Coordinates of C-alpha atoms in Angstrom, one line a residue:
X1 CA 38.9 160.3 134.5
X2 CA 39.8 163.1 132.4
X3 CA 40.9 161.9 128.5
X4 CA 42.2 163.5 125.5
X5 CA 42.4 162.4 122.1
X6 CA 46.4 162.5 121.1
X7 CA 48.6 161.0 118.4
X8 CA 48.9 157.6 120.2
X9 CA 49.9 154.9 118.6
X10 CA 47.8 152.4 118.0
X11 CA 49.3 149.6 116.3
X12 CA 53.0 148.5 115.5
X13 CA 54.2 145.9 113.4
X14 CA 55.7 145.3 110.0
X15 CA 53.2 146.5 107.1
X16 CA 53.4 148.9 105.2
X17 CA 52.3 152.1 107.0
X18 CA 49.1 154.0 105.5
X19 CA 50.0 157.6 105.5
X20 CA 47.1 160.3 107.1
X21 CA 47.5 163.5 106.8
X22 CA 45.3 166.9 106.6
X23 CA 44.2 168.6 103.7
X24 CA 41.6 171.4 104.5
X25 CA 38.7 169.6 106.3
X26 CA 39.6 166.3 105.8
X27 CA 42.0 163.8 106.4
X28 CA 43.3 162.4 103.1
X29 CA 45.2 158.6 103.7
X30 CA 47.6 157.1 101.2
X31 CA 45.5 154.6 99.9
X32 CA 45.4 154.9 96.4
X33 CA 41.4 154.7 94.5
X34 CA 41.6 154.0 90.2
X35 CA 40.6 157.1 88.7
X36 CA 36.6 157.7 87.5
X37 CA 36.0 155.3 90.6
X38 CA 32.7 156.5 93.0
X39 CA 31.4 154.9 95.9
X40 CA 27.9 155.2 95.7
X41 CA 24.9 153.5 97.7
X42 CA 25.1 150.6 95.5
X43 CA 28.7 149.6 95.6
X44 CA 30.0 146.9 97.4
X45 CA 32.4 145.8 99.7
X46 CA 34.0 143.6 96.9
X47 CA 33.8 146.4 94.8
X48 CA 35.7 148.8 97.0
X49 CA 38.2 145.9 97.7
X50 CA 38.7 145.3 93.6
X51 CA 39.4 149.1 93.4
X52 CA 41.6 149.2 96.7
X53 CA 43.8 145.7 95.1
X54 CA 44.0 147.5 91.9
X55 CA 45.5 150.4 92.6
X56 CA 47.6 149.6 96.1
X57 CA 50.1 146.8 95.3
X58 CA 51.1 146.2 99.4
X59 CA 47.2 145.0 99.8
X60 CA 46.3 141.2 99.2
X61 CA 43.2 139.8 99.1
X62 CA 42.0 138.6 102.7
X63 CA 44.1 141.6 104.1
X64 CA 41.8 143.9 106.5
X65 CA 41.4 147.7 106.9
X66 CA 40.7 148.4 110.5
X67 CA 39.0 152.4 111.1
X68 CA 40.1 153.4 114.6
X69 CA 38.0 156.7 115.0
X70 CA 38.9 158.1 118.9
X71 CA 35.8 160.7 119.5
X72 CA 36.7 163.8 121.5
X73 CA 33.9 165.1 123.9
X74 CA 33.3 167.0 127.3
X75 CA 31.3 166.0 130.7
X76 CA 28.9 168.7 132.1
X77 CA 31.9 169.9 133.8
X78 CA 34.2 170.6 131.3
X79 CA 36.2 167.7 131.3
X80 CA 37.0 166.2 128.2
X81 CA 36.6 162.4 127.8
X82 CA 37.3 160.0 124.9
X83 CA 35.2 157.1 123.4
X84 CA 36.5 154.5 120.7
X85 CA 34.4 153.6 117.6
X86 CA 35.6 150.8 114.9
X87 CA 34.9 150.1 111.5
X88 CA 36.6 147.2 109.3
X89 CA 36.8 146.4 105.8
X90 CA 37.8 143.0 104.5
X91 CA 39.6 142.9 101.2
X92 CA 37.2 140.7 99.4
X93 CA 36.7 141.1 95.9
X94 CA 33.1 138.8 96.0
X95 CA 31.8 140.4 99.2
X96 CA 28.3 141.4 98.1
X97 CA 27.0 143.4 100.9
X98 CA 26.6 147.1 100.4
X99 CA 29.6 149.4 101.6
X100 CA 27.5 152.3 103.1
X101 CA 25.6 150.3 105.2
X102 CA 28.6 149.3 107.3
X103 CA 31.2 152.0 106.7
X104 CA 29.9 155.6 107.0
X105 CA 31.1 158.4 104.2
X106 CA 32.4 160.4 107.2
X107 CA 34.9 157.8 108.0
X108 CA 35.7 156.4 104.3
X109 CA 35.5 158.3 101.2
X110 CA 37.4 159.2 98.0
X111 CA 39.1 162.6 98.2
X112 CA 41.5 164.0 95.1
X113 CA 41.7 159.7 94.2
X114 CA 42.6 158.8 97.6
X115 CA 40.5 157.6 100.3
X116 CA 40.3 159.8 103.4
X117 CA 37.5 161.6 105.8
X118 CA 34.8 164.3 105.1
X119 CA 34.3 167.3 106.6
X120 CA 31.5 165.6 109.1
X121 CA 33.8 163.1 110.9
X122 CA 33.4 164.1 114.8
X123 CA 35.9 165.8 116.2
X124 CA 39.0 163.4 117.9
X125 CA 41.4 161.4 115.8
X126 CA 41.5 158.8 113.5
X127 CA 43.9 155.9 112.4
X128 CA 43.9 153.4 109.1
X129 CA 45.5 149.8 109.9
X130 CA 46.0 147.4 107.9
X131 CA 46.4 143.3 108.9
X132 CA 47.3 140.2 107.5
X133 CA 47.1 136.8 108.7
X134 CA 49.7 134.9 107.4
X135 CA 51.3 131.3 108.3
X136 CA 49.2 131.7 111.3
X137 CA 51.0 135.0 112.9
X138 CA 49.3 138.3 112.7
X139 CA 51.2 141.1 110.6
X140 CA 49.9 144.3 111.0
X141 CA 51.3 148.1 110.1
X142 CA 52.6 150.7 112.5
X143 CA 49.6 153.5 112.6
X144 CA 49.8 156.6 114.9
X145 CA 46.2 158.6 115.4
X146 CA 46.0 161.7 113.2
X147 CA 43.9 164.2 115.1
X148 CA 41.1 165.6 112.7
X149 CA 41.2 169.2 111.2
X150 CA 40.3 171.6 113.9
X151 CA 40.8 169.3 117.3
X152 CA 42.6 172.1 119.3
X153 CA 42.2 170.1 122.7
X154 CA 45.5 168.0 122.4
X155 CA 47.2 171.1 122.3
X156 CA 45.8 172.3 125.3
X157 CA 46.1 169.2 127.2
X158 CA 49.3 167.5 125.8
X159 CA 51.9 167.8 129.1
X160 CA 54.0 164.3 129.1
X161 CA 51.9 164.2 132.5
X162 CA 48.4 164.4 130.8
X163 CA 49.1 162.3 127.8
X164 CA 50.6 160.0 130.4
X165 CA 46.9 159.8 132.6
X166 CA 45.4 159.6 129.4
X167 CA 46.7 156.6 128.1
X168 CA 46.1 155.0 131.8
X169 CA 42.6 155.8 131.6
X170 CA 41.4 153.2 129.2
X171 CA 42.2 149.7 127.3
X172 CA 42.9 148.6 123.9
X173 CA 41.3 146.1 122.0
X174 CA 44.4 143.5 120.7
X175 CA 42.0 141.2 118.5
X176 CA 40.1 143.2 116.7
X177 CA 42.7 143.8 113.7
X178 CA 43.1 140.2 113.2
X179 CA 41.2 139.3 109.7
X180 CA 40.3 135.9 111.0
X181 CA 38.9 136.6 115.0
X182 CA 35.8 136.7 113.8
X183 CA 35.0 139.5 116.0
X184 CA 31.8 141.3 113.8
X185 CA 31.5 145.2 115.7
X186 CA 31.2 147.7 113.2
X187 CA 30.1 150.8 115.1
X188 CA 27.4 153.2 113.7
X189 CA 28.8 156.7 113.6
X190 CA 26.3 159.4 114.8
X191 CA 24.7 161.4 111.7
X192 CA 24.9 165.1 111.9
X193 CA 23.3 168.1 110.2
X194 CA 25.3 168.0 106.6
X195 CA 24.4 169.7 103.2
X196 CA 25.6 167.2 100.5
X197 CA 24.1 168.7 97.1
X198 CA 22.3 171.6 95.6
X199 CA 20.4 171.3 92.4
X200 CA 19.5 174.4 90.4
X201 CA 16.2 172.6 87.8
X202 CA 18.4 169.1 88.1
X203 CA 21.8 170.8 87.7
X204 CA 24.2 170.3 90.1
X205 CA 25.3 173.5 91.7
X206 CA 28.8 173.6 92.1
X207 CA 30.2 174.2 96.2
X208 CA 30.9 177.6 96.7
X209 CA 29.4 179.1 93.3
X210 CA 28.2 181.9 95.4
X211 CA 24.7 183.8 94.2
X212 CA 22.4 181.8 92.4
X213 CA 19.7 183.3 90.2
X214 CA 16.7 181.9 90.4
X215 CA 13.1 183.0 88.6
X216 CA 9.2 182.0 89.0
X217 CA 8.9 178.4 88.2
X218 CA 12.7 177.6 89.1
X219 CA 13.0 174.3 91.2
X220 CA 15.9 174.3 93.9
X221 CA 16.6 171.2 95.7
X222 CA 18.8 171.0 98.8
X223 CA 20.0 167.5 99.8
X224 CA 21.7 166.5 103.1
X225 CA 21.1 165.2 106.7
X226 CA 19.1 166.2 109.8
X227 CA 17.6 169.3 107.5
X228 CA 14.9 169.1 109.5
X229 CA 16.4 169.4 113.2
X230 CA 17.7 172.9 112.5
X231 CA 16.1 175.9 110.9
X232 CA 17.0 176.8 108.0
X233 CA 17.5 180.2 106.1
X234 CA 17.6 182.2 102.8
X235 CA 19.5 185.2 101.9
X236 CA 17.5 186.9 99.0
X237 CA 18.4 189.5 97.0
X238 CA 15.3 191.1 94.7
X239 CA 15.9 192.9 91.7
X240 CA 19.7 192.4 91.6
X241 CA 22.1 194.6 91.9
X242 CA 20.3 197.2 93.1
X243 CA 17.7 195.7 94.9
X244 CA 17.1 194.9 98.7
X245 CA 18.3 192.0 100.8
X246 CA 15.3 189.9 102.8
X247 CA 16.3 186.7 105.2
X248 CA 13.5 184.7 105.7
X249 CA 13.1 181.1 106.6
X250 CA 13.3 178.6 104.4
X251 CA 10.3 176.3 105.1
X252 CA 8.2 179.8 103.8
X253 CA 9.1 178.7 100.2
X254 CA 9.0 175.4 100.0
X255 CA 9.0 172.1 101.7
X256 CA 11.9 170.6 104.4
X257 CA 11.9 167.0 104.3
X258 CA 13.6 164.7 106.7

């Protein structure tokens, strides 16, 4: 069955809602982050919920923060098809385990001091919900899917008809919200090629600088993911301005690491 990722909405209830919306390549949510607050690979889920309690007075501690993240994608034959990954995050100020090994940057980072997407989440839509357990009923807060930046299929697909076939065409998962159904899924997200970081002799080069100069004996280090699964190349200018303008691979001047 053919499926397309729309502005469904997922969830409905009486929390307060957690805004999405897009700002360049990202989706940027209205969950607030303290200022000078980083989510490195040593922070914790307790850390990220101390940070989340501190500076969103609607979240408790206990509450949970479901990521719905509908992926957008096409059969040999064109026709497009949708698939359903989940992340969740328990506000837990004492939870020890580390945050990036469960909840993947693409789907949760901090953006202007708010938490939102990167430029790398796949294609499809994505939805924040929060849930609370409380006096033994199930409170949760009305969410539609925001498509991601760039996801021009809805539009081409979005006929009350088709959205109609589309909602048909697979289930929802009622439980998984609920903070104590002690459901565990937290689905990997697929890791694609990314550059993350470029270092002139340890200084960070700043996205979008342009030109760099670099001399005999300068060390330039390029950091990301799946470097090694494309092939990389260099735009060199010698003897600037005036000089001539070379392409050449990469790997001919130093070493690609995985």
């Amino acid at each position: 069955k053919a499926c397309v990722v729309a502005p469904y909405q997922v969830s409905h209830g009486t929390l307060s809602p957690i805004e999405m919306s897009v700002q360049g390549n990202n989706l940027v949510s209205s969950l607030c982050l303290p200022q000078g607050f980083a989510i490195t690979d040593a922070t914790t889920f307790g850390n990220v919920s101390t940070a989340l309690l501190s500076a969103n007075s609607f979240l408790h501690n206990g509450d949970q923060l479901s990521i719905v993240h509908l992926l957008q994608s096409f059969s040999d034959f064109g026709i497009p098809h949708t698939s359903m990954k989940l992340h969740k995050i328990i506000i837990d100020p004492s939870d020890n385990i580390p945050f990036r090994v469960l909840i993947p940057q693409s789907m949760f980072q901090i953006v202007n001091g708010r938490a939102g997407t990167d430029a790398n989440a796949e294609a499809g839509g994505i939805a924040y919900v929060l849930s609370r357990r409380s006096e033994n009923k199930l409170h949760v807060s009305t969410q539609p899917i925001v498509l991601t930046p760039g996801n021009t299929v809805y539009q081409q697909y979005s006929s009350d008809q088709k959205k109609k076939e589309a909602v048909e065409s697979y289930g929802s998962q009622f439980y998984y919200v609920d903070p104590l159904s002690g459901i565990t899924r937290q689905d990997p997200e697929d890791e694609y090629f990314a550059i993350t970081g470029v270092t002139l002799n340890g200084t960070p080069v700043a996205q979008g600088s342009g030109q760099m100069s670099v001399s005999t004996g300068n060390v330039v280090v390029i950091s990301g993911s799946k470097l090694t699964d494309v092939e990389l190349k260099v735009r060199i200018l010698i003897n600037p301005p005036t000089g001539s303008t070379v392409t050449i691979d990469l790997s001919a001047l130093g070493s690609v690491v995985s």
